[in-house]
XYZ file of C-alpha atoms in Angstrom:
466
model
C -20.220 -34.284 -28.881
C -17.106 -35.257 -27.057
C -14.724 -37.953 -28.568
C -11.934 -38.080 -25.936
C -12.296 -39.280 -22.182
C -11.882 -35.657 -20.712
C -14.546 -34.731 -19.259
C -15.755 -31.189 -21.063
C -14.828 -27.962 -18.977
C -18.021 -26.071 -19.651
C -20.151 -29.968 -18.344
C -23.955 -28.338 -18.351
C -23.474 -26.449 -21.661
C -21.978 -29.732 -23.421
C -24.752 -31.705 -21.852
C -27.779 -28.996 -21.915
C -31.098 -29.588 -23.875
C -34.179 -27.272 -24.415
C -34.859 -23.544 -25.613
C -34.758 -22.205 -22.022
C -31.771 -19.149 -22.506
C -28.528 -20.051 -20.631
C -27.122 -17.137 -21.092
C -28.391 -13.593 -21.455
C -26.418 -10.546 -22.142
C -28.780 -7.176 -21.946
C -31.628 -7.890 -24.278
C -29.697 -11.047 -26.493
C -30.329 -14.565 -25.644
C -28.728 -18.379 -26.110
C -30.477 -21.604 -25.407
C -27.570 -23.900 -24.779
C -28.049 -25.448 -28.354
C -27.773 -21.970 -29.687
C -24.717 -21.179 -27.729
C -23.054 -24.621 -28.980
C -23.786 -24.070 -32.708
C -22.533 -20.305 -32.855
C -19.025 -21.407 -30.667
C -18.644 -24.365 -32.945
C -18.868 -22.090 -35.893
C -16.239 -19.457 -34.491
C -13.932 -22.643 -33.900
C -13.963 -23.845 -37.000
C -11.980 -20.420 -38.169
C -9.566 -20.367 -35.837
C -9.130 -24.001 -35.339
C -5.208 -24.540 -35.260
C -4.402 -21.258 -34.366
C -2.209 -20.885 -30.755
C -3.768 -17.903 -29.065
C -6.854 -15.088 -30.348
C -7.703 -12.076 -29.261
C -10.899 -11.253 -28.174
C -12.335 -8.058 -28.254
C -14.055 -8.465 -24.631
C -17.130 -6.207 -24.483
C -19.861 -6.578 -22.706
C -21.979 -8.535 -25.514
C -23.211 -11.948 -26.306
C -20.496 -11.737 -29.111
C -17.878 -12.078 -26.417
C -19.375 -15.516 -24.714
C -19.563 -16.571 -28.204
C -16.342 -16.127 -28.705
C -14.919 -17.156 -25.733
C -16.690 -20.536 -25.904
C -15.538 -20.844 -29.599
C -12.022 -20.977 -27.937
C -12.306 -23.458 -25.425
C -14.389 -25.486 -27.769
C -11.662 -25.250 -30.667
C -8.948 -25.520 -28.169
C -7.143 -22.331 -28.543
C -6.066 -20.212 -25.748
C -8.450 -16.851 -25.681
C -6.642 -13.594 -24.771
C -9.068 -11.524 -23.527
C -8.295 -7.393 -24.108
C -10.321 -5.163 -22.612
C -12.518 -2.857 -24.987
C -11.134 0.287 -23.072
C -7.479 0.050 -23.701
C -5.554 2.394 -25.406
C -3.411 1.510 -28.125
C -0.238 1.473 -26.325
C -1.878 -0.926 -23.917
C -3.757 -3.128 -27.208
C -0.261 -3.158 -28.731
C 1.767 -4.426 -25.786
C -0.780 -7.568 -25.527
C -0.999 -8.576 -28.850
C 2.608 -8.456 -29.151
C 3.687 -10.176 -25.800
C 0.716 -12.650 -26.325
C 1.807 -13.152 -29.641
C -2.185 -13.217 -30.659
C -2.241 -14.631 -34.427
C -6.176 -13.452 -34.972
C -8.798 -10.866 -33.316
C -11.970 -12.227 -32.904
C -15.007 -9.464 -32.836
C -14.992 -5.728 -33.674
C -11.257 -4.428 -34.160
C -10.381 -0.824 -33.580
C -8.572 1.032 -36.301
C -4.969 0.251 -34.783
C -5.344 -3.616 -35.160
C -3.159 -4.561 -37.288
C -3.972 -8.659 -36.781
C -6.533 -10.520 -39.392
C -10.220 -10.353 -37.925
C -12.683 -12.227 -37.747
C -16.443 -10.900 -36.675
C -18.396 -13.123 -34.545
C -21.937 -13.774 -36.370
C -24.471 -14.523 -33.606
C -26.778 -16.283 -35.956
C -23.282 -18.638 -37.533
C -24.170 -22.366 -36.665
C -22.254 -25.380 -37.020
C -22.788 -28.931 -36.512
C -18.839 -29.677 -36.275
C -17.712 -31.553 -33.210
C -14.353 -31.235 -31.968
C -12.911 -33.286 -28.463
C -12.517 -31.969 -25.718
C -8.705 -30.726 -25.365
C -6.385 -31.535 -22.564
C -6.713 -30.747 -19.282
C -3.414 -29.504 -18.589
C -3.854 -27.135 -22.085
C -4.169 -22.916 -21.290
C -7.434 -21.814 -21.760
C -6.940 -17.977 -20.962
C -4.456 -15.980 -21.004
C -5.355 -13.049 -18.784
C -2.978 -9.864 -18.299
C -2.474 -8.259 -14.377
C -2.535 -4.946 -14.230
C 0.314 -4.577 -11.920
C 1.190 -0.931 -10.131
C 4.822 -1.044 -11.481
C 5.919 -2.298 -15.589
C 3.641 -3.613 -18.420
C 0.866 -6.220 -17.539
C 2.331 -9.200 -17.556
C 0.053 -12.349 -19.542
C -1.081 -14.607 -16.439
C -1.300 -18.459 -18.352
C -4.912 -20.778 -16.916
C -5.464 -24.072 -17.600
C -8.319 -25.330 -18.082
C -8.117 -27.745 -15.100
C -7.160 -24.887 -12.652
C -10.386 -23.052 -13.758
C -12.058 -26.228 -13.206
C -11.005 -26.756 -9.605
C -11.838 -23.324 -8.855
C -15.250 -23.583 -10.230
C -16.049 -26.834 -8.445
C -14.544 -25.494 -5.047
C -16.847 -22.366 -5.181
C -19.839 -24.661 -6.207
C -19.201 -25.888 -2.870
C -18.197 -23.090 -0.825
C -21.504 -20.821 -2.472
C -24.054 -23.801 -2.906
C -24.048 -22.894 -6.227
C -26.041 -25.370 -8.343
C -27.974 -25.675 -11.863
C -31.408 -24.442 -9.750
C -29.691 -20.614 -9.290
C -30.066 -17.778 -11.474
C -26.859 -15.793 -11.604
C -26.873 -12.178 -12.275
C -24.070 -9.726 -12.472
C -22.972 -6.752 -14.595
C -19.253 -7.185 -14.761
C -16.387 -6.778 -17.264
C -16.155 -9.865 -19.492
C -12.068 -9.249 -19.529
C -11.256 -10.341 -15.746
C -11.378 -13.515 -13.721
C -14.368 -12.310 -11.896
C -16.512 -11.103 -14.540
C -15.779 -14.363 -17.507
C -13.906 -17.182 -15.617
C -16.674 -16.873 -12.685
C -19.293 -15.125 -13.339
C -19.620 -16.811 -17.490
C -17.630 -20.302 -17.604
C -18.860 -20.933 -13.860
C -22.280 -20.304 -14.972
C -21.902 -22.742 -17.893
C -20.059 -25.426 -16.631
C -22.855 -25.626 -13.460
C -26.343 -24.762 -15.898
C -27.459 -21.809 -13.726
C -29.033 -19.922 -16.575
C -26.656 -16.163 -16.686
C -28.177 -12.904 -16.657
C -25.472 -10.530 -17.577
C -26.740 -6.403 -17.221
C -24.288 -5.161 -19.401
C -23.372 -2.724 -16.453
C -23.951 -3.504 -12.731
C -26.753 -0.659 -12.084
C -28.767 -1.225 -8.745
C -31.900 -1.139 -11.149
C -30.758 -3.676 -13.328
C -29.920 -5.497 -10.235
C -33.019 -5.215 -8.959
C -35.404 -6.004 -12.141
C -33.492 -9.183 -12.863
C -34.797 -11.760 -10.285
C -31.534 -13.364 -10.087
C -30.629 -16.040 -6.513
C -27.188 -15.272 -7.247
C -25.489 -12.194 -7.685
C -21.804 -11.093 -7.639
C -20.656 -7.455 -7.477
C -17.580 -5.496 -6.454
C -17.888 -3.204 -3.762
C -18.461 0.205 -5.758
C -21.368 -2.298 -7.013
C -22.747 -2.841 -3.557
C -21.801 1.069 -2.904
C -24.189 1.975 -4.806
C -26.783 -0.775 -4.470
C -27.239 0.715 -0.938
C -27.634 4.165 -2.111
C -30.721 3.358 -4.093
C -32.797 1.271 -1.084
C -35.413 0.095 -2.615
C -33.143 -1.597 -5.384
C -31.032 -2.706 -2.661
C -34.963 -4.596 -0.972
C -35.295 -5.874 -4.050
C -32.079 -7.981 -4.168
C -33.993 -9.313 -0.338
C -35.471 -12.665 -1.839
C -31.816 -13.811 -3.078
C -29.701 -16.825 -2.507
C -26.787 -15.282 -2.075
C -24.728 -11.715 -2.369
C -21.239 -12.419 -3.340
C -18.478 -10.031 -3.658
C -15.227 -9.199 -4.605
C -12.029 -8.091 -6.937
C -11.473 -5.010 -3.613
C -12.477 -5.420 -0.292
C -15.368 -4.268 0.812
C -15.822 -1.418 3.570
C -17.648 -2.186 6.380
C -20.084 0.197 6.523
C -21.253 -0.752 2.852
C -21.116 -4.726 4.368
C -23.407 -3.397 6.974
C -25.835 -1.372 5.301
C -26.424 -4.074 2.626
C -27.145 -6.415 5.825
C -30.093 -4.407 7.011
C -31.471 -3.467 3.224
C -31.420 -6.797 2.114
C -31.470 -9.098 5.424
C -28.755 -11.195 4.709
C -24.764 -10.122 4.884
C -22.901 -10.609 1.597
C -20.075 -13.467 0.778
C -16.748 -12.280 0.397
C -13.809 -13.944 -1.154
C -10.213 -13.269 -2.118
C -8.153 -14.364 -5.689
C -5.715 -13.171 -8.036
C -5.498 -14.162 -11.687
C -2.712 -15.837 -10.658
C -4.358 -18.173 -8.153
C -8.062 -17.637 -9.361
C -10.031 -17.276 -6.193
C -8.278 -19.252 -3.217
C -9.888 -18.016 0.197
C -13.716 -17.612 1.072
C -17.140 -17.449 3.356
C -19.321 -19.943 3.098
C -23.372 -20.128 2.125
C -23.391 -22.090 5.508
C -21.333 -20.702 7.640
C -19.909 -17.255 9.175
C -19.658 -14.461 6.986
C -17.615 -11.591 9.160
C -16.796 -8.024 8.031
C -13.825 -7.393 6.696
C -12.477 -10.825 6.162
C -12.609 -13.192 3.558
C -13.547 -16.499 4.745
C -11.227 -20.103 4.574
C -9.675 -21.766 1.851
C -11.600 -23.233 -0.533
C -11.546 -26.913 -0.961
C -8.013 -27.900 -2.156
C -6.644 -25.122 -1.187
C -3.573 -24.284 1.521
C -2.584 -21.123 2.518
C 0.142 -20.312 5.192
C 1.796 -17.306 6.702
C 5.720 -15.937 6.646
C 7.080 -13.241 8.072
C 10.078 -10.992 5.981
C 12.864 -13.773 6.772
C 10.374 -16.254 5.569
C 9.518 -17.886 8.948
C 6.297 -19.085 9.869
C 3.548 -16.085 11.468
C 0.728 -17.316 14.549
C -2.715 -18.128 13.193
C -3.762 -15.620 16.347
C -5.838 -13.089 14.286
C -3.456 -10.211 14.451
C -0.044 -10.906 13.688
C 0.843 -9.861 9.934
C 2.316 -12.135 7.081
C 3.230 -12.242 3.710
C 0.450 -14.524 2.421
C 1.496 -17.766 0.387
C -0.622 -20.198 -1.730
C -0.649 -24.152 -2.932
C -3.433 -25.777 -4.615
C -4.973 -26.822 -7.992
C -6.117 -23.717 -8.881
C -2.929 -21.650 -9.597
C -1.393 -20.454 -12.862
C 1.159 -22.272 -15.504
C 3.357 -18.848 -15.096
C 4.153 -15.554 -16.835
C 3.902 -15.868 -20.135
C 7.526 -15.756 -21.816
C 8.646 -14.295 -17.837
C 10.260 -17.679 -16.921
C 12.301 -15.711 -13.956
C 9.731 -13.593 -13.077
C 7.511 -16.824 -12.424
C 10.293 -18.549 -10.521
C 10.806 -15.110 -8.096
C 6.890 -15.213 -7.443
C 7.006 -18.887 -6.145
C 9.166 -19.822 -2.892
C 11.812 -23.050 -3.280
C 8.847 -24.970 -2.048
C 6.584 -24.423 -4.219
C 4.231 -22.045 -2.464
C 3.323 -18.886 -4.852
C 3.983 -15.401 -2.678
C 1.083 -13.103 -3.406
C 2.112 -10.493 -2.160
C -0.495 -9.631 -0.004
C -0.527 -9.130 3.896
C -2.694 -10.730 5.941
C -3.806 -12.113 9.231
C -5.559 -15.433 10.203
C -7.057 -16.779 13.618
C -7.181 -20.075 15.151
C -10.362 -21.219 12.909
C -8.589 -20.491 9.911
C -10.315 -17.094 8.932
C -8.553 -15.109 6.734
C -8.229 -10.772 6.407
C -6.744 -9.749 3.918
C -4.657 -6.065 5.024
C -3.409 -5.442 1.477
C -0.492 -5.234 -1.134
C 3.041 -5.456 0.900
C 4.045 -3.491 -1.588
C 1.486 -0.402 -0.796
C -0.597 -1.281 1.871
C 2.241 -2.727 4.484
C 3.341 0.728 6.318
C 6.500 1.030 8.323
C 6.109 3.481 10.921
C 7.925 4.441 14.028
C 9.073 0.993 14.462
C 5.420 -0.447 13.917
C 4.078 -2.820 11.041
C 0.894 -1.388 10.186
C -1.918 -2.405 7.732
C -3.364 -0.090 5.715
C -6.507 -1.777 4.849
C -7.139 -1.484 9.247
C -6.620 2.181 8.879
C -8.869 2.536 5.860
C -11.743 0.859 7.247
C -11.566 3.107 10.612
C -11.861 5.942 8.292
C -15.055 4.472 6.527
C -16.371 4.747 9.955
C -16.428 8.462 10.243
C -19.916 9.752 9.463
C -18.437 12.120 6.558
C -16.141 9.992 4.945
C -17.728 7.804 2.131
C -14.565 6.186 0.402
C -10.870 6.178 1.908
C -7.114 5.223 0.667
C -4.306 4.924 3.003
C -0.549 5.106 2.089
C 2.913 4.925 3.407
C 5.080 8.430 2.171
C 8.590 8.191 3.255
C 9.390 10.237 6.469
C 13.099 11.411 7.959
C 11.679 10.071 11.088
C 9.583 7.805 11.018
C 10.807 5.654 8.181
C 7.028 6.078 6.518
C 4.384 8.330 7.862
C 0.263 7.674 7.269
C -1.472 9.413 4.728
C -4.966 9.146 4.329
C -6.669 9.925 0.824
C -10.351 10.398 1.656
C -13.669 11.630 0.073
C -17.177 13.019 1.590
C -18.030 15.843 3.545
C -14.732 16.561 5.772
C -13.949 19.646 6.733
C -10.939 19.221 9.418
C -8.534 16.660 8.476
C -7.255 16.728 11.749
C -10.775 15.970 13.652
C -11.025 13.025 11.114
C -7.260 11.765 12.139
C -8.314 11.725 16.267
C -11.336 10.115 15.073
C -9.386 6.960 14.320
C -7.033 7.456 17.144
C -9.899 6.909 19.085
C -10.625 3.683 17.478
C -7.235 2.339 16.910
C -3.823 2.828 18.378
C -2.382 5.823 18.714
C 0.299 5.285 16.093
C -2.430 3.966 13.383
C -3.571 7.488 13.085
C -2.881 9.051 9.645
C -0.641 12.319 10.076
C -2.021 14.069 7.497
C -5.799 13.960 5.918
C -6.140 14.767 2.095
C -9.547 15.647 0.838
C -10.106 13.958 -3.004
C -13.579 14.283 -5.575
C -12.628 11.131 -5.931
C -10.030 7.920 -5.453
C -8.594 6.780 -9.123
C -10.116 3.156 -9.393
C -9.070 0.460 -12.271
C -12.184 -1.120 -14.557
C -12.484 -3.720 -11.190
C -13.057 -1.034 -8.651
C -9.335 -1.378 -7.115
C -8.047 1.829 -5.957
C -4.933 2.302 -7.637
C -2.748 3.809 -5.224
C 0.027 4.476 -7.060
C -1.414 7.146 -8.689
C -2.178 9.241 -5.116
């Protein structure tokens, strides 16, 4: 199949043999043959083309498609099935997207072509380079228009391979998740990862604690409002007992939900930490400690390190904040067409700024506070970390979710403002409740009862709109 000395990104599928489904998306199923013939057959119409569109629902269609890229080595732009037209039309434009591949909504204005899962074809193409974009995925940042994040194929490679070893992950797991096929977590990890390994995929179309449950998967990723609500249905949550591993991610995930998934299903979850522009950098490990409310080490290959604002270096002591930076194989190419917005995110040495506080102890275990730009709150003189403030919150018997912000103050530069949902009557009991926990100064100074925290397709709370 492959006439160049690269080795193939997706290695099991190029290699696979027998009827045995490798992936399954709700009730449709591809043996790896299958899967070959139908991605071949989408690559040979779009073969030459730059970048594609693809219209990334939660469908067999989409793997097709996605496959039928990397196979024809052109550069998939993934768009996610709910976007509005304003958002559809900014990423076709910026992304320059010469064809849609899959169903097209009225607006699209760009030649389609429908993916036919029953198309087969016995063309072989090489393997492109290495170095060549694979995805171009766009952030949804809180301030501007997302901005198209550009992966190579070897980045996603080394990030795949360093999670095989971090997770155990190997062709003898099942991996079952429910998540968007748009994201890094959802296609880069939870699809291409399952195909370049050959643990057979059992995608649930959504992530429902039943669907969870029935599929008899050793693998499973979620993000937290998964988990959420994996615990509120117990016996699905006993079900997911007999797995491998419980990975999550794409938010951090409250400790309360961290312990109650512990006790339902006897084992406490993985977390890890990424960006599209890094692809996942920091995590626990199958064999080793898995602590609430932090993410783990760096994965193999990885280096992280820790500045402070004038950019000099923080104490690995396990409570002094930093501006977390990354180096390693897995990061982006840039900002598509952004060349000075790529060159601000990076430091003069290379390192990319994330822009995300955090803390790390002498063992190299990483928590992750949150966005400098959101979650880093000025107050009275104090640096204080939102994410600390939220999870004190989660530990109040009547609050179920909680967001924390900074609101400018005459006083106090920035005063704490806690967002939170459940059964509270008195905001102020709830704000002595974590002055009891934390210091004095962490407490929020004014408690804001919600229906509910505005959350983004990946379960982020999106802050900016509080």
């Amino acid at each position: 199949m492959n006439h160049s000395n690269q080795p193939p990104l997706l290695t099991a599928l190029a290699a696979a043999v027998g009827d045995d489904p490798c992936v399954s998306v709700g009730d449709d199923a591809m043996s790896p043959g299958e899967l070959r013939a139908a991605a071949a057959a989408v690559a040979d119409r779009i073969a030459g083309a730059d970048r594609v569109a693809v219209h990334a629902t939660a469908t067999i269609e989409t793997v097709i498609a996605v496959v039928g890229c990397l196979t024809a080595g052109v550069t998939a732009v993934p768009v996610p099935p709910d976007s509005g037209p304003a958002e559809r039309r900014h990423v076709l434009a910026d992304s320059a997207a010469q064809l849609w591949l899959g169903d097209a909504p009225e607006d699209v204005e760009l030649p389609v072509v429908p993916i036919d899962r029953a198309a087969r074809s016995a063309t072989s193409y090489p393997e492109p380079g290495a170095e060549s974009a694979a995805l171009l995925v766009y952030t949804s940042g809180t301030t501007g228009a997302p901005k198209g994040v550009v992966l190579s194929r070897a980045a996603i490679a080394s990030c795949l391979d360093a999670l095989y070893d971090a997770w155990g992950w190997t062709a003898e797991d099942t991996l079952v998740h429910g998540l968007p096929l748009f994201h890094v977590h959802g296609l880069v990890l939870g699809v291409l990862g399952a195909l370049r390994v050959g643990s057979p995929l059992k995608h649930t179309v959504r992530p429902k604690p039943a669907a969870y449950a029935e599929a008899g998967g050793s693998l499973y990723f979620g993000v937290p409002t998964v988990w959420s609500r994996v615990c509120a249905e117990p016996a699905a949550a006993r079900a997911l007992g007999s797995a491998r591993l419980l990975v999550s991610g794409s938010a951090p995930l409250p400790m309360p939900v961290f312990e109650k998934l512990s006790a339902l299903t006897g084992a406490a979850p993985v977390e890890r930490y990424g960006m599209s522009e890094t692809l996942i950098t920091l995590s626990t490990r199958h064999d080793g400690e898995r602590r609430p409310g932090w993410v783990g080490t760096a994965l193999p290959g990885v280096h992280t390190r820790l500045r402070d604002e004038r950019g000099g270096p923080v104490p690995h002591d396990g409570e002094s904040l930093g501006q977390l930076q990354v180096t390693g194989p897995t990061l982006f190419d840039g900002y598509l067409g952004l060349p000075a917005k790529t060159a601000e995110s990076f430091t003069e040495d290379g390192w990319f700024r994330t822009g995300d506080i955090a803390v790390v102890d002498a063992g190299g275990f990483h928590r992750i506070v949150g966005r400098e730009s959101v979650d880093l709150i000025k107050s009275g003189g104090y640096r204080i970390g939102a994410g600390e403030v939220e999870q004190a919150l989660l530990a109040h018997p009547g609050v179920r979710e909680a967001a924390v912000v900074g609101v400018p103050d005459d006083d106090l530069g920035q005063r704490i403002v806690a967002y939170v949902v459940g059964e509270v009557a008195d905001g102020t009991a709830v704000a002595e409740f974590v002055a009891g926990t934390l210091s004095v100064h962490k407490r929020p100074r004014e408690v804001r009862v919600l229906e509910s925290l505005p959350r983004n397709a990946m379960g982020k709370v999106q802050k900016n709109l509080l």
